[in-house]
Amino acid sequence: MRSTDAITLTRFRASFADPHLLLEAVKRLKQEGYPIIDTYSPFPVHGMDEAIGLKPSRLPRACLAFGLLGLATALGVQIWTSAYDYPLIVGGKPLVSLPAFIPVSFELTVLFAGLGVVASLFVASGMRPKFKVPDLHPGVNDDRFVVAGEIQAGASFTVVQSLMASLGALETELLVEDKSQTDHSLLDREAKPLAFLLAAIPAVLVLAALPLLNRNYLKRNLAWDGGMMAPVAYQSFDPHPSLPGGQVLQTPPAGTVSRKGLVPLPYGPGKVEAERAGLELKNPFQPSQENFSRGKLVYDRSCAACHGLDGDNNSSVIVARGLLAPAILVAPVVRDMPDGRLFHVATFGGPQKMKGLGDLISRDDRWKVVLYIRELQRAAAPKPLPAPPPSTGATS
Amino acid sequence: MAPEDHTSALPATLLIEDEQERGYGHVLPLIDGNKTYSQVTEEVFSTTERMPPLKWWLALSVSLSLLLLGAWAVTQTVTRGIGTWGLNRTVGWAFDITNFVFWVGIGHAGTLISAILFLFRQRWRTSINRAAEAMTIFAVMCAGTFPIIHMGRPWLAFWATPYPNTRGPLWVNFKSPLLWDVFAISTYFIISLTFWYLGMVPDLATMRDRAKTKVRKAIFSIFSLGWNGSNRTWSRYETVYMLLAGLSTPLVISVHTIVSMDFATSVIPGWHATIFPPYFVAGAVFSGFAMVLTLMIIARKVMDLEEYITVRHLEAMTKVIIATGMIVGMAYGTEFFMAWYSGNNFERYVFINRALGPFKWAYWSMVSCNVIIPQLFWIRKVRTTPWMIFILSIFVNIGMWFERFVIIVTSLHRDYLPSSWAMYTPTFVEVAIFLGSFGLFFTCFLIFTRLLPMIAASEVKGVLKHEEH
């Protein structure tokens, strides 16, 4: 221990067990004229700021400033990207549609204000990782309430000690430190790194803006997996480990109307071609219950509206409307046409107006319709036929 | 323990003065057991310094298994594709977004306790706010995983952020509520984390001062930022804490508002409603408080913290539950009224279908869990008996999960075109991801309770004898 008397510019530290005792002691020290350096406590002691004469913090202003910065950033980014750099109309809204920008603006305001004010606190109070904590009283984060003050020239430590003891101090110690360390203006201590930090801001901003100013759209992005540029989709004829048949291309489900991939039909439209088809093509389907019912289904859906349900124009819509009457399918003219010719008509259309239905009805179904028409003709045959072809023939 | 015992056995100094003045019959103490400051330090920090008990390891092993199950399911989703889920062209959102909204909502109670109750000077928050904030952070983590997995290519999730790229001038769409969500959830996460950390700095300093090993000392020296309890720092710290609380309060409201806009700005009947923002915020608080109760009732038992998390805390939270539960109940009614009053056939159909259609079981479980069962909290005995609160809180958790499920799935599965009507059943992978999110949550929470002080010691010390202020 040093001699405790008559040391100039020294600090003392007294600890208490209760915040109220501390507050009383601080008030008393102030009265007696001792400069208070700081107090230390496990939780904020209310009324201490006034007692040691701290002015209210200016951090709220920093918070406001950062918040405004966030707001400006948010609006700037949103307006520039949505209205200038990438003017895309979405949902019929104007390019700059402020109501739609409110949420993001609000979030960024809060984000900047919150992070900014915490960063300001760290800077203002010198809070950063420290392996040796200055002015740390061992019990202060537990249950000790500590005051540190200065003993001015001429004053004696013993006087302070007894004063503190009379106010309930658990212990009072003398700290001899050089002036530079007792300097409690933390802002001074942080000034240098702070200056560097501030100076770095423009550099960072320029660096951040560079990619924006210098964009080369012909150059591809750095992409670590190629993203959507490299599709993972399989090609039709690729092998595939887990699909039936071990390949990607699968047989289409039943009933699919195929548009390509079938054996080509080597015929064109027209009467000559129709006759050729009549000579060359044969119905690949045998009359059977199944084929009839399929043929009936297709006929009823695709032919009956014009040709009538029984192929006799009786229930024909277009006849009822006075339009060009279709050929009577159960008439001998048609009955005598070979299967291939009927198939050709169903595919490429009639000699005058009838549209070819080859692109709507699958090839198999067209053959089954022919089977069905044959059935209709057979059903109609026993009846005494109307006067043979001429007037009501294929043409009128 | 009956509440009366507490009051009579305690010195009057531990009672809340103003409530006494207001003439409340039974006032339960904030902190039981007439503790000294060093006792608080010892009890709060010793849990972080000794080997966890067997029951902790058991709990950790269960939640780690769940987490693993979830990880397996996520791997399935990512490697085999979204086809492993039960979604279809009609029901394009189901389990994933239900879970997202569920977890975000749970997070909100933490912020409410730490920020809003702080602004209202509700001192009872002090012993639960740390854990509630931790809950917020872990819940938001769970929530965030769902939209990211749902993207199908989670490694490209950064595409949702506006960054200068060379794909032509191509930017995110700032007019889309889904992008607002990205901003809202990430801001919420960052600010909650900051708030949580800032509130913990003084306690981290205590841990540093108590540290026995070099490594521990070094780690806590880094994170405690040279804290020495200086009044100048405390003064600024309190200002900043207050500012953060002030910022978090509108933030938490904005987050669930924006989440509700994911639905409300669409034209799906059952979603397209202006009551969604307040309705969702109330629902979030409701479900969040239920989750806080569930967690706290387990934690106070397992960690022997009954004297810190007292019946008084539990009771206060049950009151929040009744209030928000009734707001939610009113919203259910209002939805029906609006559907009827709108005169819109699609809207009417959706609500009739909700209550009587194929998902009616979900709807009625939601109504009974959220509106009917919490009414039991009107009974004082129920409010002050931890095991009863626990059971009711579980019901609310279930009910609120169903609420999101009902809103999302019943509105989607019958849309305008009857030809596209469909049903939805979750697949095992979806259920596993959901269980996995619980695994993630509880693993994080359990590790937190052993690594960091679960109770804000510096704040609790401040309310020990606060009647003298």
PDB file of C-alpha atoms in Angstrom, chain A residues 174-320:
ATOM      1  CA  LEU A 174      -7.750   4.182  -3.611  1.00  0.00           C
ATOM      2  CA  LEU A 175      -6.841   3.870  -7.270  1.00  0.00           C
ATOM      3  CA  VAL A 176      -3.724   5.474  -8.556  1.00  0.00           C
ATOM      4  CA  GLU A 177      -3.743   5.692 -12.291  1.00  0.00           C
ATOM      5  CA  ASP A 178      -2.241   7.997 -14.799  1.00  0.00           C
ATOM      6  CA  LYS A 179      -4.338  10.709 -16.279  1.00  0.00           C
ATOM      7  CA  SER A 180      -4.702   9.248 -19.727  1.00  0.00           C
ATOM      8  CA  GLN A 181      -6.564   6.252 -18.397  1.00  0.00           C
ATOM      9  CA  THR A 182      -8.846   8.218 -16.196  1.00  0.00           C
ATOM     10  CA  ASP A 183      -9.955  10.164 -19.214  1.00  0.00           C
ATOM     11  CA  HIS A 184     -13.519   9.066 -19.370  1.00  0.00           C
ATOM     12  CA  SER A 185     -14.465  10.813 -22.566  1.00  0.00           C
ATOM     13  CA  LEU A 186     -14.966   7.606 -24.457  1.00  0.00           C
ATOM     14  CA  LEU A 187     -15.644   9.402 -27.679  1.00  0.00           C
ATOM     15  CA  ASP A 188     -12.056  10.672 -27.659  1.00  0.00           C
ATOM     16  CA  ARG A 189     -10.747   7.187 -27.296  1.00  0.00           C
ATOM     17  CA  GLU A 190     -12.847   5.961 -30.173  1.00  0.00           C
ATOM     18  CA  ALA A 191     -12.160   8.986 -32.316  1.00  0.00           C
ATOM     19  CA  LYS A 192      -9.399   7.485 -34.432  1.00  0.00           C
ATOM     20  CA  PRO A 193     -11.099   4.284 -35.510  1.00  0.00           C
ATOM     21  CA  LEU A 194     -14.275   6.290 -36.006  1.00  0.00           C
ATOM     22  CA  ALA A 195     -12.539   8.695 -38.326  1.00  0.00           C
ATOM     23  CA  PHE A 196     -11.204   5.801 -40.379  1.00  0.00           C
ATOM     24  CA  LEU A 197     -14.643   4.312 -40.506  1.00  0.00           C
ATOM     25  CA  LEU A 198     -16.250   7.530 -41.699  1.00  0.00           C
ATOM     26  CA  ALA A 199     -13.551   8.057 -44.274  1.00  0.00           C
ATOM     27  CA  ALA A 200     -14.194   4.591 -45.628  1.00  0.00           C
ATOM     28  CA  ILE A 201     -17.863   5.279 -46.350  1.00  0.00           C
ATOM     29  CA  PRO A 202     -17.392   7.027 -49.727  1.00  0.00           C
ATOM     30  CA  ALA A 203     -15.011   4.316 -50.855  1.00  0.00           C
ATOM     31  CA  VAL A 204     -17.489   1.631 -49.960  1.00  0.00           C
ATOM     32  CA  LEU A 205     -20.278   3.504 -51.714  1.00  0.00           C
ATOM     33  CA  VAL A 206     -18.240   3.880 -54.899  1.00  0.00           C
ATOM     34  CA  LEU A 207     -17.308   0.219 -54.834  1.00  0.00           C
ATOM     35  CA  ALA A 208     -20.935  -0.727 -54.327  1.00  0.00           C
ATOM     36  CA  ALA A 209     -22.050   1.490 -57.203  1.00  0.00           C
ATOM     37  CA  LEU A 210     -19.437   0.141 -59.636  1.00  0.00           C
ATOM     38  CA  PRO A 211     -21.283  -3.002 -60.651  1.00  0.00           C
ATOM     39  CA  LEU A 212     -24.408  -0.899 -61.176  1.00  0.00           C
ATOM     40  CA  LEU A 213     -22.680   1.610 -63.414  1.00  0.00           C
ATOM     41  CA  ASN A 214     -20.697  -0.938 -65.344  1.00  0.00           C
ATOM     42  CA  ARG A 215     -23.169  -3.562 -66.231  1.00  0.00           C
ATOM     43  CA  ASN A 216     -22.483  -5.757 -69.179  1.00  0.00           C
ATOM     44  CA  TYR A 217     -25.540  -7.767 -69.972  1.00  0.00           C
ATOM     45  CA  LEU A 218     -23.736  -9.877 -72.523  1.00  0.00           C
ATOM     46  CA  LYS A 219     -21.579 -11.331 -69.816  1.00  0.00           C
ATOM     47  CA  ARG A 220     -23.156 -14.100 -67.861  1.00  0.00           C
ATOM     48  CA  ASN A 221     -23.590 -14.008 -64.149  1.00  0.00           C
ATOM     49  CA  LEU A 222     -21.434 -15.836 -61.794  1.00  0.00           C
ATOM     50  CA  ALA A 223     -23.724 -18.753 -61.177  1.00  0.00           C
ATOM     51  CA  TRP A 224     -22.646 -21.692 -59.162  1.00  0.00           C
ATOM     52  CA  ASP A 225     -25.156 -24.102 -60.548  1.00  0.00           C
ATOM     53  CA  GLY A 226     -26.136 -22.585 -63.851  1.00  0.00           C
ATOM     54  CA  GLY A 227     -29.609 -21.989 -62.470  1.00  0.00           C
ATOM     55  CA  MET A 228     -32.239 -21.954 -65.125  1.00  0.00           C
ATOM     56  CA  MET A 229     -29.692 -21.530 -67.923  1.00  0.00           C
ATOM     57  CA  ALA A 230     -28.931 -25.226 -67.741  1.00  0.00           C
ATOM     58  CA  PRO A 231     -32.228 -27.056 -67.652  1.00  0.00           C
ATOM     59  CA  VAL A 232     -32.317 -30.340 -65.861  1.00  0.00           C
ATOM     60  CA  ALA A 233     -35.227 -31.490 -68.021  1.00  0.00           C
ATOM     61  CA  TYR A 234     -34.756 -34.775 -69.868  1.00  0.00           C
ATOM     62  CA  GLN A 235     -34.929 -34.953 -73.647  1.00  0.00           C
ATOM     63  CA  SER A 236     -37.551 -37.217 -75.229  1.00  0.00           C
ATOM     64  CA  PHE A 237     -35.195 -39.989 -76.278  1.00  0.00           C
ATOM     65  CA  ASP A 238     -32.923 -39.924 -73.199  1.00  0.00           C
ATOM     66  CA  PRO A 239     -32.719 -43.044 -71.107  1.00  0.00           C
ATOM     67  CA  HIS A 240     -34.313 -42.647 -67.690  1.00  0.00           C
ATOM     68  CA  PRO A 241     -33.532 -44.838 -64.703  1.00  0.00           C
ATOM     69  CA  SER A 242     -36.890 -44.803 -62.989  1.00  0.00           C
ATOM     70  CA  LEU A 243     -39.451 -44.662 -65.782  1.00  0.00           C
ATOM     71  CA  PRO A 244     -41.114 -47.777 -67.193  1.00  0.00           C
ATOM     72  CA  GLY A 245     -39.225 -49.032 -70.196  1.00  0.00           C
ATOM     73  CA  GLY A 246     -36.095 -47.233 -69.066  1.00  0.00           C
ATOM     74  CA  GLN A 247     -36.633 -44.291 -71.380  1.00  0.00           C
ATOM     75  CA  VAL A 248     -38.161 -40.839 -71.120  1.00  0.00           C
ATOM     76  CA  LEU A 249     -40.657 -41.138 -73.955  1.00  0.00           C
ATOM     77  CA  GLN A 250     -43.721 -43.051 -72.797  1.00  0.00           C
ATOM     78  CA  THR A 251     -46.725 -44.458 -74.636  1.00  0.00           C
ATOM     79  CA  PRO A 252     -49.432 -41.816 -74.428  1.00  0.00           C
ATOM     80  CA  PRO A 253     -52.359 -42.688 -72.145  1.00  0.00           C
ATOM     81  CA  ALA A 254     -55.391 -44.347 -73.690  1.00  0.00           C
ATOM     82  CA  GLY A 255     -57.574 -41.973 -75.662  1.00  0.00           C
ATOM     83  CA  THR A 256     -54.823 -39.480 -76.435  1.00  0.00           C
ATOM     84  CA  VAL A 257     -55.288 -37.876 -79.842  1.00  0.00           C
ATOM     85  CA  SER A 258     -51.914 -38.073 -81.384  1.00  0.00           C
ATOM     86  CA  ARG A 259     -50.742 -35.298 -83.630  1.00  0.00           C
ATOM     87  CA  LYS A 260     -47.543 -36.791 -84.813  1.00  0.00           C
ATOM     88  CA  GLY A 261     -45.540 -39.925 -84.619  1.00  0.00           C
ATOM     89  CA  LEU A 262     -48.129 -42.099 -86.411  1.00  0.00           C
ATOM     90  CA  VAL A 263     -47.507 -43.737 -89.734  1.00  0.00           C
ATOM     91  CA  PRO A 264     -48.059 -40.995 -92.305  1.00  0.00           C
ATOM     92  CA  LEU A 265     -51.255 -41.064 -94.332  1.00  0.00           C
ATOM     93  CA  PRO A 266     -50.089 -40.735 -97.946  1.00  0.00           C
ATOM     94  CA  TYR A 267     -53.196 -39.023 -99.286  1.00  0.00           C
ATOM     95  CA  GLY A 268     -54.289 -35.504-100.002  1.00  0.00           C
ATOM     96  CA  PRO A 269     -57.741 -33.987-100.299  1.00  0.00           C
ATOM     97  CA  GLY A 270     -59.837 -34.145-103.445  1.00  0.00           C
ATOM     98  CA  LYS A 271     -61.993 -36.529-105.379  1.00  0.00           C
ATOM     99  CA  VAL A 272     -59.136 -38.307-107.148  1.00  0.00           C
ATOM    100  CA  GLU A 273     -57.373 -38.964-103.893  1.00  0.00           C
ATOM    101  CA  ALA A 274     -60.686 -40.103-102.359  1.00  0.00           C
ATOM    102  CA  GLU A 275     -61.113 -42.685-105.049  1.00  0.00           C
ATOM    103  CA  ARG A 276     -57.525 -43.836-104.678  1.00  0.00           C
ATOM    104  CA  ALA A 277     -58.084 -44.208-100.954  1.00  0.00           C
ATOM    105  CA  GLY A 278     -61.208 -46.219-101.694  1.00  0.00           C
ATOM    106  CA  LEU A 279     -59.161 -48.612-103.769  1.00  0.00           C
ATOM    107  CA  GLU A 280     -56.085 -48.885-101.570  1.00  0.00           C
ATOM    108  CA  LEU A 281     -57.196 -48.605 -97.926  1.00  0.00           C
ATOM    109  CA  LYS A 282     -58.859 -51.317 -95.915  1.00  0.00           C
ATOM    110  CA  ASN A 283     -60.579 -50.952 -92.585  1.00  0.00           C
ATOM    111  CA  PRO A 284     -58.115 -52.384 -90.055  1.00  0.00           C
ATOM    112  CA  PHE A 285     -60.941 -53.041 -87.581  1.00  0.00           C
ATOM    113  CA  GLN A 286     -63.288 -55.975 -87.586  1.00  0.00           C
ATOM    114  CA  PRO A 287     -66.928 -55.447 -86.779  1.00  0.00           C
ATOM    115  CA  SER A 288     -67.299 -56.151 -83.053  1.00  0.00           C
ATOM    116  CA  GLN A 289     -69.515 -54.909 -80.264  1.00  0.00           C
ATOM    117  CA  GLU A 290     -66.664 -52.836 -78.850  1.00  0.00           C
ATOM    118  CA  ASN A 291     -65.792 -51.202 -82.150  1.00  0.00           C
ATOM    119  CA  PHE A 292     -69.420 -50.455 -82.885  1.00  0.00           C
ATOM    120  CA  SER A 293     -70.026 -48.756 -79.612  1.00  0.00           C
ATOM    121  CA  ARG A 294     -66.876 -46.676 -80.019  1.00  0.00           C
ATOM    122  CA  GLY A 295     -67.921 -45.853 -83.569  1.00  0.00           C
ATOM    123  CA  LYS A 296     -71.404 -44.919 -82.387  1.00  0.00           C
ATOM    124  CA  LEU A 297     -69.983 -42.626 -79.747  1.00  0.00           C
ATOM    125  CA  VAL A 298     -67.801 -40.829 -82.265  1.00  0.00           C
ATOM    126  CA  TYR A 299     -70.542 -40.710 -84.868  1.00  0.00           C
ATOM    127  CA  ASP A 300     -73.094 -39.307 -82.442  1.00  0.00           C
ATOM    128  CA  ARG A 301     -70.692 -36.637 -81.368  1.00  0.00           C
ATOM    129  CA  SER A 302     -69.032 -35.680 -84.608  1.00  0.00           C
ATOM    130  CA  CYS A 303     -71.297 -36.604 -87.504  1.00  0.00           C
ATOM    131  CA  ALA A 304     -74.870 -36.836 -86.225  1.00  0.00           C
ATOM    132  CA  ALA A 305     -75.425 -33.103 -85.960  1.00  0.00           C
ATOM    133  CA  CYS A 306     -75.261 -32.863 -89.762  1.00  0.00           C
ATOM    134  CA  HIS A 307     -76.067 -36.336 -90.966  1.00  0.00           C
ATOM    135  CA  GLY A 308     -78.792 -37.152 -88.453  1.00  0.00           C
ATOM    136  CA  LEU A 309     -78.626 -39.802 -85.778  1.00  0.00           C
ATOM    137  CA  ASP A 310     -79.548 -42.569 -88.192  1.00  0.00           C
ATOM    138  CA  GLY A 311     -77.591 -41.214 -91.150  1.00  0.00           C
ATOM    139  CA  ASP A 312     -80.805 -40.262 -92.919  1.00  0.00           C
ATOM    140  CA  ASN A 313     -80.743 -36.496 -92.391  1.00  0.00           C
ATOM    141  CA  ASN A 314     -83.967 -36.777 -90.383  1.00  0.00           C
ATOM    142  CA  SER A 315     -82.583 -35.175 -87.291  1.00  0.00           C
ATOM    143  CA  SER A 316     -80.004 -33.044 -89.091  1.00  0.00           C
ATOM    144  CA  VAL A 317     -79.541 -29.585 -87.680  1.00  0.00           C
ATOM    145  CA  ILE A 318     -78.272 -28.045 -90.858  1.00  0.00           C
ATOM    146  CA  VAL A 319     -81.159 -29.431 -92.880  1.00  0.00           C
ATOM    147  CA  ALA A 320     -83.599 -28.010 -90.363  1.00  0.00           C
TER     148      ALA A 320
END
